[in-house]
mmCIF file of C-alpha atoms and ligand atoms in Angstrom:
data_model
loop_
_atom_site.group_PDB
_atom_site.id
_atom_site.type_symbol
_atom_site.label_atom_id
_atom_site.label_comp_id
_atom_site.label_asym_id
_atom_site.label_seq_id
_atom_site.Cartn_x
_atom_site.Cartn_y
_atom_site.Cartn_z
ATOM 1 C CA UNK A 469 -9.987 -18.113 -9.073
ATOM 2 C CA UNK A 470 -12.608 -15.778 -7.797
ATOM 3 C CA UNK A 471 -15.815 -14.375 -9.422
ATOM 4 C CA UNK A 472 -19.020 -12.978 -8.232
ATOM 5 C CA UNK A 473 -21.512 -15.532 -9.648
ATOM 6 C CA UNK A 474 -20.209 -19.008 -10.479
ATOM 7 C CA UNK A 475 -22.489 -20.736 -12.873
ATOM 8 C CA UNK A 476 -22.322 -24.524 -13.279
ATOM 9 C CA UNK A 477 -23.727 -25.375 -16.642
ATOM 10 C CA UNK A 478 -23.696 -23.730 -19.952
ATOM 11 C CA UNK A 479 -27.200 -24.490 -21.370
ATOM 12 C CA UNK A 480 -29.762 -21.702 -22.006
ATOM 13 C CA UNK A 481 -30.231 -21.032 -18.359
ATOM 14 C CA UNK A 482 -26.617 -20.618 -17.316
ATOM 15 C CA UNK A 483 -25.845 -18.607 -20.588
ATOM 16 C CA UNK A 484 -28.836 -16.401 -20.307
ATOM 17 C CA UNK A 485 -28.010 -15.590 -16.656
ATOM 18 C CA UNK A 486 -24.371 -14.740 -17.463
ATOM 19 C CA UNK A 487 -25.365 -12.462 -20.152
ATOM 20 C CA UNK A 488 -28.114 -10.734 -18.182
ATOM 21 C CA UNK A 489 -25.518 -10.109 -15.324
ATOM 22 C CA UNK A 490 -22.837 -8.910 -17.678
ATOM 23 C CA UNK A 491 -25.282 -6.353 -19.043
ATOM 24 C CA UNK A 492 -25.644 -4.827 -15.602
ATOM 25 C CA UNK A 493 -21.857 -5.122 -14.935
ATOM 26 C CA UNK A 494 -21.803 -8.201 -12.718
ATOM 27 C CA UNK A 495 -19.158 -10.786 -13.660
ATOM 28 C CA UNK A 496 -19.641 -14.592 -13.629
ATOM 29 C CA UNK A 497 -17.805 -17.608 -14.837
ATOM 30 C CA UNK A 498 -19.721 -20.363 -16.665
ATOM 31 C CA UNK A 499 -18.345 -23.928 -16.193
ATOM 32 C CA UNK A 500 -19.533 -26.526 -18.587
ATOM 33 C CA UNK A 501 -18.852 -30.248 -18.770
ATOM 34 C CA UNK A 502 -19.396 -30.657 -22.362
ATOM 35 C CA UNK A 503 -17.420 -29.265 -25.397
ATOM 36 C CA UNK A 504 -18.567 -26.234 -27.334
ATOM 37 C CA UNK A 505 -19.442 -28.546 -30.211
ATOM 38 C CA UNK A 506 -21.467 -30.903 -28.208
ATOM 39 C CA UNK A 507 -23.463 -28.159 -26.673
ATOM 40 C CA UNK A 508 -24.026 -26.539 -30.084
ATOM 41 C CA UNK A 509 -25.314 -29.619 -31.748
ATOM 42 C CA UNK A 510 -27.571 -31.209 -29.103
ATOM 43 C CA UNK A 511 -31.098 -31.451 -30.498
ATOM 44 C CA UNK A 512 -33.706 -30.589 -27.954
ATOM 45 C CA UNK A 513 -37.028 -28.760 -28.277
ATOM 46 C CA UNK A 514 -37.666 -25.779 -30.444
ATOM 47 C CA UNK A 515 -40.639 -23.863 -29.265
ATOM 48 C CA UNK A 516 -40.024 -20.346 -27.735
ATOM 49 C CA UNK A 517 -42.731 -18.714 -25.668
ATOM 50 C CA UNK A 518 -43.374 -15.005 -26.514
ATOM 51 C CA UNK A 519 -41.793 -13.998 -23.131
ATOM 52 C CA UNK A 520 -38.638 -16.069 -23.971
ATOM 53 C CA UNK A 521 -38.448 -14.519 -27.518
ATOM 54 C CA UNK A 522 -38.833 -10.907 -25.926
ATOM 55 C CA UNK A 523 -36.119 -11.631 -23.303
ATOM 56 C CA UNK A 524 -33.648 -12.924 -25.868
ATOM 57 C CA UNK A 525 -34.303 -9.990 -28.128
ATOM 58 C CA UNK A 526 -33.903 -7.627 -25.357
ATOM 59 C CA UNK A 527 -30.462 -8.869 -24.460
ATOM 60 C CA UNK A 528 -29.357 -8.506 -27.839
ATOM 61 C CA UNK A 529 -29.198 -12.227 -28.983
ATOM 62 C CA UNK A 530 -32.348 -12.262 -31.130
ATOM 63 C CA UNK A 531 -31.059 -11.354 -34.519
ATOM 64 C CA UNK A 532 -30.726 -14.887 -36.019
ATOM 65 C CA UNK A 533 -33.748 -15.965 -34.089
ATOM 66 C CA UNK A 534 -35.879 -13.441 -35.825
ATOM 67 C CA UNK A 535 -34.386 -14.064 -39.273
ATOM 68 C CA UNK A 536 -34.374 -17.834 -39.230
ATOM 69 C CA UNK A 537 -36.879 -18.750 -36.616
ATOM 70 C CA UNK A 538 -40.681 -18.903 -37.717
ATOM 71 C CA UNK A 539 -43.417 -17.243 -35.820
ATOM 72 C CA UNK A 540 -46.723 -19.386 -35.496
ATOM 73 C CA UNK A 541 -49.927 -17.899 -34.585
ATOM 74 C CA UNK A 542 -51.750 -21.109 -34.087
ATOM 75 C CA UNK A 543 -51.538 -24.849 -33.449
ATOM 76 C CA UNK A 544 -53.699 -27.814 -34.515
ATOM 77 C CA UNK A 545 -55.325 -30.535 -32.457
ATOM 78 C CA UNK A 546 -56.088 -33.530 -34.302
ATOM 79 C CA UNK A 547 -58.471 -36.429 -32.991
ATOM 80 C CA UNK A 548 -61.269 -38.513 -34.030
ATOM 81 C CA UNK A 549 -60.611 -37.960 -37.661
ATOM 82 C CA UNK A 550 -60.810 -34.159 -37.209
ATOM 83 C CA UNK A 551 -58.189 -31.341 -37.234
ATOM 84 C CA UNK A 552 -59.038 -28.266 -35.398
ATOM 85 C CA UNK A 553 -56.977 -25.025 -35.163
ATOM 86 C CA UNK A 554 -56.368 -23.202 -31.765
ATOM 87 C CA UNK A 555 -55.881 -19.475 -32.740
ATOM 88 C CA UNK A 556 -53.115 -18.676 -30.276
ATOM 89 C CA UNK A 557 -52.888 -15.062 -31.602
ATOM 90 C CA UNK A 558 -56.475 -14.095 -31.397
ATOM 91 C CA UNK A 559 -57.200 -15.953 -27.957
ATOM 92 C CA UNK A 560 -54.247 -14.267 -26.315
ATOM 93 C CA UNK A 561 -54.391 -10.666 -27.465
ATOM 94 C CA UNK A 562 -51.671 -11.041 -30.055
ATOM 95 C CA UNK A 563 -49.184 -13.297 -28.661
ATOM 96 C CA UNK A 564 -47.383 -16.193 -30.563
ATOM 97 C CA UNK A 565 -44.753 -18.818 -30.440
ATOM 98 C CA UNK A 566 -41.535 -18.944 -32.417
ATOM 99 C CA UNK A 567 -40.010 -22.139 -33.662
ATOM 100 C CA UNK A 568 -36.229 -22.102 -33.225
ATOM 101 C CA UNK A 569 -34.219 -24.894 -32.105
ATOM 102 C CA UNK A 570 -32.615 -24.721 -28.565
ATOM 103 C CA UNK A 571 -29.216 -25.561 -29.889
ATOM 104 C CA UNK A 572 -29.516 -22.491 -32.090
ATOM 105 C CA UNK A 573 -30.361 -20.362 -29.068
ATOM 106 C CA UNK A 574 -27.294 -21.893 -27.324
ATOM 107 C CA UNK A 575 -25.132 -21.018 -30.431
ATOM 108 C CA UNK A 576 -26.181 -17.321 -30.234
ATOM 109 C CA UNK A 577 -25.764 -17.140 -26.632
ATOM 110 C CA UNK A 578 -22.153 -18.598 -26.501
ATOM 111 C CA UNK A 579 -21.150 -16.244 -29.398
ATOM 112 C CA UNK A 580 -22.572 -13.182 -27.559
ATOM 113 C CA UNK A 581 -20.787 -14.288 -24.223
ATOM 114 C CA UNK A 582 -17.504 -14.804 -26.051
ATOM 115 C CA UNK A 583 -17.864 -11.548 -27.956
ATOM 116 C CA UNK A 584 -18.450 -9.737 -24.729
ATOM 117 C CA UNK A 585 -15.298 -11.184 -23.215
ATOM 118 C CA UNK A 586 -17.325 -13.639 -21.125
ATOM 119 C CA UNK A 587 -15.650 -16.619 -19.529
ATOM 120 C CA UNK A 588 -17.086 -19.954 -20.393
ATOM 121 C CA UNK A 589 -14.884 -22.997 -19.347
ATOM 122 C CA UNK A 590 -15.837 -26.001 -21.529
ATOM 123 C CA UNK A 591 -14.808 -29.566 -20.754
ATOM 124 C CA UNK A 592 -14.670 -29.064 -16.935
ATOM 125 C CA UNK A 593 -15.266 -32.304 -14.835
ATOM 126 C CA UNK A 594 -15.927 -33.604 -11.506
ATOM 127 C CA UNK A 595 -17.827 -30.679 -10.118
ATOM 128 C CA UNK A 596 -18.205 -30.338 -6.248
ATOM 129 C CA UNK A 597 -19.840 -27.581 -4.451
ATOM 130 C CA UNK A 598 -18.602 -26.539 -1.007
ATOM 131 C CA UNK A 599 -19.245 -24.008 1.774
ATOM 132 C CA UNK A 600 -22.844 -23.276 0.237
ATOM 133 C CA UNK A 601 -24.017 -21.787 3.483
ATOM 134 C CA UNK A 602 -21.087 -19.338 3.963
ATOM 135 C CA UNK A 603 -20.288 -16.025 2.212
ATOM 136 C CA UNK A 604 -17.567 -17.795 0.114
ATOM 137 C CA UNK A 605 -19.183 -20.820 -1.515
ATOM 138 C CA UNK A 606 -16.799 -22.693 -3.792
ATOM 139 C CA UNK A 607 -17.055 -24.825 -6.928
ATOM 140 C CA UNK A 608 -14.252 -27.533 -7.227
ATOM 141 C CA UNK A 609 -13.633 -29.117 -10.575
ATOM 142 C CA UNK A 610 -11.040 -30.495 -12.834
ATOM 143 C CA UNK A 611 -9.878 -29.196 -16.154
ATOM 144 C CA UNK A 612 -6.954 -30.317 -18.361
ATOM 145 C CA UNK A 613 -6.071 -32.793 -15.655
ATOM 146 C CA UNK A 614 -5.565 -30.091 -12.944
ATOM 147 C CA UNK A 615 -7.866 -29.406 -9.947
ATOM 148 C CA UNK A 616 -9.263 -25.970 -9.676
ATOM 149 C CA UNK A 617 -11.389 -24.018 -7.146
ATOM 150 C CA UNK A 618 -13.734 -21.184 -8.080
ATOM 151 C CA UNK A 619 -14.675 -19.018 -4.950
ATOM 152 C CA UNK A 620 -17.734 -17.092 -5.542
ATOM 153 C CA UNK A 621 -20.426 -14.901 -3.953
ATOM 154 C CA UNK A 622 -23.171 -17.123 -5.205
ATOM 155 C CA UNK A 623 -23.207 -20.475 -6.975
ATOM 156 C CA UNK A 624 -25.807 -21.096 -9.500
ATOM 157 C CA UNK A 625 -26.638 -24.839 -10.399
ATOM 158 C CA UNK A 626 -27.830 -24.792 -14.000
ATOM 159 C CA UNK A 627 -26.398 -28.251 -14.556
ATOM 160 C CA UNK A 628 -29.273 -30.208 -15.768
ATOM 161 C CA UNK A 629 -31.243 -33.193 -14.257
ATOM 162 C CA UNK A 630 -28.073 -35.233 -13.853
ATOM 163 C CA UNK A 631 -25.834 -32.528 -12.576
ATOM 164 C CA UNK A 632 -24.483 -32.372 -8.885
ATOM 165 C CA UNK A 633 -26.085 -29.138 -7.805
ATOM 166 C CA UNK A 634 -29.637 -30.327 -6.699
ATOM 167 C CA UNK A 635 -27.905 -33.131 -4.573
ATOM 168 C CA UNK A 636 -25.968 -30.371 -2.717
ATOM 169 C CA UNK A 637 -29.137 -29.260 -1.157
ATOM 170 C CA UNK A 638 -29.325 -31.336 2.049
ATOM 171 C CA UNK A 639 -31.629 -34.337 2.089
ATOM 172 C CA UNK A 640 -33.412 -32.991 5.176
ATOM 173 C CA UNK A 641 -34.231 -29.763 3.328
ATOM 174 C CA UNK A 642 -34.917 -31.019 -0.107
ATOM 175 C CA UNK A 643 -38.362 -32.436 -1.107
ATOM 176 C CA UNK A 644 -38.563 -34.047 -4.651
ATOM 177 C CA UNK A 645 -41.990 -34.692 -6.432
ATOM 178 C CA UNK A 646 -41.882 -37.112 -9.356
ATOM 179 C CA UNK A 647 -44.338 -38.659 -11.896
ATOM 180 C CA UNK A 648 -42.991 -41.094 -14.613
ATOM 181 C CA UNK A 649 -45.133 -41.636 -17.726
ATOM 182 C CA UNK A 650 -45.425 -45.244 -19.130
ATOM 183 C CA UNK A 651 -44.294 -44.077 -22.619
ATOM 184 C CA UNK A 652 -41.608 -42.186 -24.397
ATOM 185 C CA UNK A 653 -41.328 -40.007 -27.494
ATOM 186 C CA UNK A 654 -39.626 -41.389 -30.525
ATOM 187 C CA UNK A 655 -38.157 -38.211 -32.394
ATOM 188 C CA UNK A 656 -36.823 -37.724 -35.821
ATOM 189 C CA UNK A 657 -35.221 -35.036 -37.830
ATOM 190 C CA UNK A 658 -36.275 -35.120 -41.399
ATOM 191 C CA UNK A 659 -34.658 -33.465 -44.404
ATOM 192 C CA UNK A 660 -37.543 -32.197 -46.547
ATOM 193 C CA UNK A 661 -40.293 -29.487 -46.732
ATOM 194 C CA UNK A 662 -42.913 -29.050 -44.072
ATOM 195 C CA UNK A 663 -46.105 -30.930 -44.387
ATOM 196 C CA UNK A 664 -48.102 -28.261 -42.493
ATOM 197 C CA UNK A 665 -47.875 -24.513 -41.728
ATOM 198 C CA UNK A 666 -48.436 -24.969 -38.049
ATOM 199 C CA UNK A 667 -47.728 -27.760 -35.540
ATOM 200 C CA UNK A 668 -50.021 -30.674 -35.305
ATOM 201 C CA UNK A 669 -50.588 -32.469 -31.948
ATOM 202 C CA UNK A 670 -52.478 -35.771 -32.815
ATOM 203 C CA UNK A 671 -54.314 -38.162 -30.653
ATOM 204 C CA UNK A 672 -54.927 -41.554 -32.216
ATOM 205 C CA UNK A 673 -55.930 -45.002 -31.176
ATOM 206 C CA UNK A 674 -52.301 -45.993 -31.946
ATOM 207 C CA UNK A 675 -50.985 -43.210 -29.701
ATOM 208 C CA UNK A 676 -49.794 -39.655 -29.842
ATOM 209 C CA UNK A 677 -47.822 -38.014 -32.611
ATOM 210 C CA UNK A 678 -46.572 -34.468 -33.277
ATOM 211 C CA UNK A 679 -45.634 -32.685 -36.433
ATOM 212 C CA UNK A 680 -43.269 -29.797 -35.820
ATOM 213 C CA UNK A 681 -40.583 -28.051 -37.719
ATOM 214 C CA UNK A 682 -37.154 -26.495 -37.476
ATOM 215 C CA UNK A 683 -36.638 -24.737 -40.676
ATOM 216 C CA UNK A 684 -38.125 -24.645 -44.272
ATOM 217 C CA UNK A 685 -35.774 -27.570 -44.960
ATOM 218 C CA UNK A 686 -35.633 -29.577 -41.822
ATOM 219 C CA UNK A 687 -38.795 -31.106 -39.936
ATOM 220 C CA UNK A 688 -39.168 -32.451 -36.483
ATOM 221 C CA UNK A 689 -41.523 -35.327 -35.948
ATOM 222 C CA UNK A 690 -42.293 -37.258 -32.921
ATOM 223 C CA UNK A 691 -44.568 -40.345 -32.030
ATOM 224 C CA UNK A 692 -45.372 -42.061 -28.730
ATOM 225 C CA UNK A 693 -43.480 -45.294 -28.276
ATOM 226 C CA UNK A 694 -42.598 -47.656 -25.442
ATOM 227 C CA UNK A 695 -40.103 -45.960 -23.186
ATOM 228 C CA UNK A 696 -37.850 -49.078 -23.294
ATOM 229 C CA UNK A 697 -37.896 -49.319 -27.004
ATOM 230 C CA UNK A 698 -34.703 -49.085 -29.138
ATOM 231 C CA UNK A 699 -34.212 -47.034 -32.260
ATOM 232 C CA UNK A 700 -32.651 -50.144 -33.888
ATOM 233 C CA UNK A 701 -36.234 -51.571 -33.869
ATOM 234 C CA UNK A 702 -37.405 -48.730 -36.110
ATOM 235 C CA UNK A 703 -36.053 -48.856 -39.664
ATOM 236 C CA UNK A 704 -37.372 -45.783 -41.796
ATOM 237 C CA UNK A 705 -40.140 -47.570 -43.518
ATOM 238 C CA UNK A 706 -41.670 -48.607 -40.261
ATOM 239 C CA UNK A 707 -41.414 -45.130 -38.836
ATOM 240 C CA UNK A 708 -43.090 -43.711 -41.869
ATOM 241 C CA UNK A 709 -45.990 -46.433 -41.891
ATOM 242 C CA UNK A 710 -46.627 -45.547 -38.182
ATOM 243 C CA UNK A 711 -46.688 -41.730 -38.683
ATOM 244 C CA UNK A 712 -48.963 -42.133 -41.621
ATOM 245 C CA UNK A 713 -51.341 -44.434 -39.672
ATOM 246 C CA UNK A 714 -51.581 -41.897 -36.966
ATOM 247 C CA UNK A 715 -51.690 -38.693 -38.956
ATOM 248 C CA UNK A 716 -53.101 -38.962 -42.540
ATOM 249 C CA UNK A 717 -56.694 -37.754 -42.777
ATOM 250 C CA UNK A 718 -59.558 -38.530 -45.072
ATOM 251 C CA UNK A 719 -59.525 -35.190 -46.877
ATOM 252 C CA UNK A 720 -56.438 -36.312 -48.824
ATOM 253 C CA UNK A 721 -53.834 -34.647 -46.560
ATOM 254 C CA UNK A 722 -50.791 -36.820 -46.221
ATOM 255 C CA UNK A 723 -47.561 -36.471 -44.207
ATOM 256 C CA UNK A 724 -44.577 -35.332 -46.467
ATOM 257 C CA UNK A 725 -41.695 -38.012 -46.176
ATOM 258 C CA UNK A 726 -38.079 -37.075 -46.394
ATOM 259 C CA UNK A 727 -34.651 -38.279 -45.579
ATOM 260 C CA UNK A 728 -34.525 -39.252 -41.803
ATOM 261 C CA UNK A 729 -31.199 -37.688 -40.525
ATOM 262 C CA UNK A 730 -31.591 -38.399 -36.796
ATOM 263 C CA UNK A 731 -33.551 -40.729 -34.525
ATOM 264 C CA UNK A 732 -33.744 -40.731 -30.724
ATOM 265 C CA UNK A 733 -36.025 -41.596 -27.792
ATOM 266 C CA UNK A 734 -36.964 -39.162 -25.238
ATOM 267 C CA UNK A 735 -38.026 -40.211 -21.651
ATOM 268 C CA UNK A 736 -41.204 -38.622 -20.135
ATOM 269 C CA UNK A 737 -41.318 -37.524 -16.512
ATOM 270 C CA UNK A 738 -42.389 -34.707 -14.424
ATOM 271 C CA UNK A 739 -40.145 -33.758 -11.488
ATOM 272 C CA UNK A 740 -40.045 -30.827 -9.264
ATOM 273 C CA UNK A 741 -37.443 -30.092 -6.426
ATOM 274 C CA UNK A 742 -38.349 -27.695 -3.544
ATOM 275 C CA UNK A 743 -36.834 -25.488 -2.423
ATOM 276 C CA UNK A 744 -34.624 -24.264 -5.447
ATOM 277 C CA UNK A 745 -32.116 -22.568 -3.126
ATOM 278 C CA UNK A 746 -30.073 -23.282 -0.014
ATOM 279 C CA UNK A 747 -27.591 -20.663 1.452
ATOM 280 C CA UNK A 748 -25.754 -19.182 -1.375
ATOM 281 C CA UNK A 749 -26.771 -21.954 -3.941
ATOM 282 C CA UNK A 750 -29.552 -21.382 -6.443
ATOM 283 C CA UNK A 751 -30.629 -23.990 -8.861
ATOM 284 C CA UNK A 752 -32.370 -23.365 -12.131
ATOM 285 C CA UNK A 753 -33.847 -25.157 -15.094
ATOM 286 C CA UNK A 754 -33.630 -29.097 -15.383
ATOM 287 C CA UNK A 755 -31.485 -29.067 -12.310
ATOM 288 C CA UNK A 756 -34.718 -28.165 -10.454
ATOM 289 C CA UNK A 757 -37.509 -29.462 -12.530
ATOM 290 C CA UNK A 758 -38.388 -31.581 -15.518
ATOM 291 C CA UNK A 759 -41.541 -31.378 -17.410
ATOM 292 C CA UNK A 760 -42.763 -33.999 -20.073
ATOM 293 C CA UNK A 761 -42.101 -32.590 -23.486
ATOM 294 C CA UNK A 762 -45.791 -32.054 -24.610
ATOM 295 C CA UNK A 763 -46.287 -28.317 -24.614
ATOM 296 C CA UNK A 764 -42.585 -27.484 -24.976
ATOM 297 C CA UNK A 765 -42.141 -25.737 -21.674
ATOM 298 C CA UNK A 766 -38.544 -27.003 -20.508
ATOM 299 C CA UNK A 767 -36.321 -24.392 -22.066
ATOM 300 C CA UNK A 768 -38.847 -21.613 -21.433
ATOM 301 C CA UNK A 769 -39.197 -22.408 -17.684
ATOM 302 C CA UNK A 770 -35.291 -22.605 -17.444
ATOM 303 C CA UNK A 771 -35.092 -19.045 -18.881
ATOM 304 C CA UNK A 772 -37.953 -17.668 -16.626
ATOM 305 C CA UNK A 773 -36.011 -19.090 -13.561
ATOM 306 C CA UNK A 774 -32.839 -17.173 -14.362
ATOM 307 C CA UNK A 775 -34.858 -13.961 -14.996
ATOM 308 C CA UNK A 776 -36.096 -14.121 -11.447
ATOM 309 C CA UNK A 777 -32.522 -14.961 -10.121
ATOM 310 C CA UNK A 778 -31.037 -12.108 -12.121
ATOM 311 C CA UNK A 779 -33.421 -9.577 -10.613
ATOM 312 C CA UNK A 780 -32.597 -10.823 -7.174
ATOM 313 C CA UNK A 781 -28.752 -10.695 -7.709
ATOM 314 C CA UNK A 782 -28.809 -7.280 -9.185
ATOM 315 C CA UNK A 783 -30.998 -5.978 -6.297
ATOM 316 C CA UNK A 784 -28.244 -7.468 -4.005
ATOM 317 C CA UNK A 785 -25.350 -5.959 -5.870
ATOM 318 C CA UNK A 786 -26.962 -2.545 -6.421
ATOM 319 C CA UNK A 787 -28.501 -2.097 -2.802
ATOM 320 C CA UNK A 788 -27.081 -4.844 -0.663
ATOM 321 C CA UNK A 789 -30.516 -6.189 -0.065
ATOM 322 C CA UNK A 790 -31.321 -9.961 -0.267
ATOM 323 C CA UNK A 791 -35.108 -9.897 -0.061
ATOM 324 C CA UNK A 792 -35.650 -10.829 -3.637
ATOM 325 C CA UNK A 793 -33.018 -13.413 -3.582
ATOM 326 C CA UNK A 794 -34.525 -14.954 -0.427
ATOM 327 C CA UNK A 795 -37.842 -15.222 -2.445
ATOM 328 C CA UNK A 796 -36.212 -16.893 -5.538
ATOM 329 C CA UNK A 797 -37.493 -20.405 -4.914
ATOM 330 C CA UNK A 798 -41.027 -19.236 -3.823
ATOM 331 C CA UNK A 799 -41.489 -17.018 -6.915
ATOM 332 C CA UNK A 800 -40.001 -19.555 -9.444
ATOM 333 C CA UNK A 801 -41.955 -22.517 -8.019
ATOM 334 C CA UNK A 802 -45.394 -20.962 -8.664
ATOM 335 C CA UNK A 803 -44.575 -20.781 -12.398
ATOM 336 C CA UNK A 804 -42.837 -24.057 -12.278
ATOM 337 C CA UNK A 805 -46.019 -25.877 -10.723
ATOM 338 C CA UNK A 806 -48.290 -24.161 -13.223
ATOM 339 C CA UNK A 807 -46.229 -25.215 -16.224
ATOM 340 C CA UNK A 808 -45.940 -28.745 -14.728
ATOM 341 C CA UNK A 809 -49.660 -28.816 -14.486
ATOM 342 C CA UNK A 810 -50.040 -27.763 -18.214
ATOM 343 C CA UNK A 811 -47.436 -30.291 -19.386
ATOM 344 C CA UNK A 812 -49.045 -33.025 -17.421
ATOM 345 C CA UNK A 813 -52.557 -31.967 -18.697
ATOM 346 C CA UNK A 814 -51.391 -31.804 -22.326
ATOM 347 C CA UNK A 815 -49.624 -35.249 -21.925
ATOM 348 C CA UNK A 816 -52.588 -36.950 -20.304
ATOM 349 C CA UNK A 817 -55.100 -35.622 -22.859
ATOM 350 C CA UNK A 818 -53.099 -36.600 -25.919
ATOM 351 C CA UNK A 819 -51.342 -39.912 -25.217
ATOM 352 C CA UNK A 820 -52.756 -43.410 -25.374
ATOM 353 C CA UNK A 821 -52.300 -44.782 -21.577
ATOM 354 C CA UNK A 822 -53.744 -48.246 -21.970
ATOM 355 C CA UNK A 823 -54.624 -49.855 -25.143
ATOM 356 C CA UNK A 824 -57.985 -51.541 -24.861
ATOM 357 C CA UNK A 825 -59.071 -49.145 -22.294
ATOM 358 C CA UNK A 826 -61.957 -47.624 -24.306
ATOM 359 C CA UNK A 827 -63.663 -45.506 -21.489
ATOM 360 C CA UNK A 828 -60.300 -43.568 -21.048
ATOM 361 C CA UNK A 829 -60.020 -43.149 -24.760
ATOM 362 C CA UNK A 830 -63.567 -41.619 -25.121
ATOM 363 C CA UNK A 831 -62.834 -39.294 -22.118
ATOM 364 C CA UNK A 832 -59.739 -38.136 -23.925
ATOM 365 C CA UNK A 833 -61.756 -37.479 -27.267
ATOM 366 C CA UNK A 834 -64.484 -35.601 -25.195
ATOM 367 C CA UNK A 835 -61.917 -33.474 -23.530
ATOM 368 C CA UNK A 836 -60.281 -32.548 -26.926
ATOM 369 C CA UNK A 837 -63.755 -31.919 -28.328
ATOM 370 C CA UNK A 838 -64.485 -29.638 -25.427
ATOM 371 C CA UNK A 839 -61.055 -27.674 -25.632
ATOM 372 C CA UNK A 840 -61.522 -26.904 -29.344
ATOM 373 C CA UNK A 841 -65.365 -26.184 -28.986
ATOM 374 C CA UNK A 842 -65.302 -23.840 -25.997
ATOM 375 C CA UNK A 843 -63.778 -20.424 -26.255
ATOM 376 C CA UNK A 844 -62.906 -20.604 -22.449
ATOM 377 C CA UNK A 845 -61.105 -23.958 -22.830
ATOM 378 C CA UNK A 846 -59.233 -22.933 -25.997
ATOM 379 C CA UNK A 847 -58.169 -19.707 -24.238
ATOM 380 C CA UNK A 848 -56.881 -21.670 -21.253
ATOM 381 C CA UNK A 849 -54.735 -23.823 -23.494
ATOM 382 C CA UNK A 850 -53.629 -20.880 -25.600
ATOM 383 C CA UNK A 851 -52.513 -18.685 -22.660
ATOM 384 C CA UNK A 852 -50.490 -21.430 -21.246
ATOM 385 C CA UNK A 853 -48.897 -22.508 -24.493
ATOM 386 C CA UNK A 854 -47.647 -18.984 -25.479
ATOM 387 C CA UNK A 855 -46.504 -18.661 -21.872
ATOM 388 C CA UNK A 856 -48.093 -17.262 -18.742
ATOM 389 C CA UNK A 857 -47.121 -13.585 -18.048
ATOM 390 C CA UNK A 858 -43.621 -13.157 -16.335
ATOM 391 C CA UNK A 859 -43.792 -12.489 -12.745
ATOM 392 C CA UNK A 860 -43.865 -8.824 -11.811
ATOM 393 C CA UNK A 861 -40.960 -8.415 -9.523
ATOM 394 C CA UNK A 862 -40.782 -4.868 -8.034
ATOM 395 C CA UNK A 863 -37.356 -4.274 -6.367
ATOM 396 C CA UNK A 864 -37.657 -4.249 -2.596
ATOM 397 C CA UNK A 865 -36.762 -0.440 -2.648
ATOM 398 C CA UNK A 866 -39.576 0.172 -5.216
ATOM 399 C CA UNK A 867 -42.003 -1.766 -3.065
ATOM 400 C CA UNK A 868 -41.248 0.084 -0.085
ATOM 401 C CA UNK A 869 -41.647 3.480 -1.944
ATOM 402 C CA UNK A 870 -44.957 2.367 -3.235
ATOM 403 C CA UNK A 871 -46.149 1.237 0.307
ATOM 404 C CA UNK A 872 -44.988 4.591 1.752
ATOM 405 C CA UNK A 873 -46.832 6.641 -0.768
ATOM 406 C CA UNK A 874 -49.963 4.525 -0.315
ATOM 407 C CA UNK A 875 -50.125 5.212 3.484
HETATM 408 C C1 DHB Z 2219 -41.447 -29.592 -30.183
HETATM 409 C C2 DHB Z 2219 -41.315 -30.182 -29.076
HETATM 410 C C3 DHB Z 2219 -42.343 -30.126 -28.170
HETATM 411 O O1 DHB Z 2219 -42.281 -30.797 -26.966
HETATM 412 C C4 DHB Z 2219 -43.585 -29.632 -28.582
HETATM 413 O O2 DHB Z 2219 -44.647 -29.609 -27.642
HETATM 414 C C5 DHB Z 2219 -43.594 -28.947 -29.689
HETATM 415 C C6 DHB Z 2219 -42.565 -29.100 -30.500
HETATM 416 C C7 DHB Z 2219 -40.381 -29.609 -31.109
HETATM 417 O O3 DHB Z 2219 -39.213 -30.068 -30.954
HETATM 418 O O4 DHB Z 2219 -40.345 -29.052 -32.232
#
């Protein structure tokens, strides 16, 4: 088997890249370990930045997102018995976020790829990457009990945090930065109407909680928990009691309950791998970096990575130049570190680190009070939350033309 771009991983990063390349006539093959059903049902985050929404729309997969997703122009911060709204729309010159589940994005992308005759191989296993510093890098894998080899011009590792791609960058080249947080998120999906029109991020003595949504019928709630806790310790009544304690306000607002249809615990870590490329291998999304979920940057970052990669690959295929591709890691990492900083900051401001540490608690309340009271601080939160602008990536040819006409 031979293709131009071999993409390991059929999550949002891999699928968006395959579709972008297809629209410019560059063929690729997506290799995915899971089945289509598993991919399409995995519940992950659901907040899309404005730039992500615009990109999905531009590549023709935005129809269901537009009809079923919901656009939010603000978010709420709740602390010290108050709830304050951050007006994202007004503070960012008209930008917003869209609530639409990641697995719905994946469903739309898989459908678009298959409708366009794209190749996605589900259920492939045992990936190994070879000859990455040559012109013919290869992915070896197994499918239906037989061993296969895909020879490519470039290999893209979009195979998540536990995938093999990152480890294929040699140890003496790769530097990994990591921070683990001493808590997790207990997430539930609830059948029932929303309690609030816009998300609530709440800081409370008992810990963080978040009220989000998936649709008018399905709600998504989270609360800070022990990372080693077990869902079995949390019968429904105990979950509702904890959520009410952290969220209900004195003015009579109370959290709507409903039928809990799923429970799970999310681990919290920050992780960045540098560089994000080696020879003809490029890694993207969770394979290269993890952010804690607070602020919902994960999928957005993954899609921003492949947008940069796409520009580099198209420049190469259209003009034979590798300058943009060579800058892939450098360009992506600037955004990655800024999103890592934002996610770390939101996490630090909104979680209880050490019960009984009253000074720390007061600092966090003061920070929240400052954020909601200062236009400068609210704007800083808002512009990061809706997504920093996408990098401007003039093609090398256009840069040279611009430089020539400037001299
Ligand atoms: C959701 C997840 C997040 O991490 C977040 O900050 C907001 C919302 C969600 O799953 O809906």
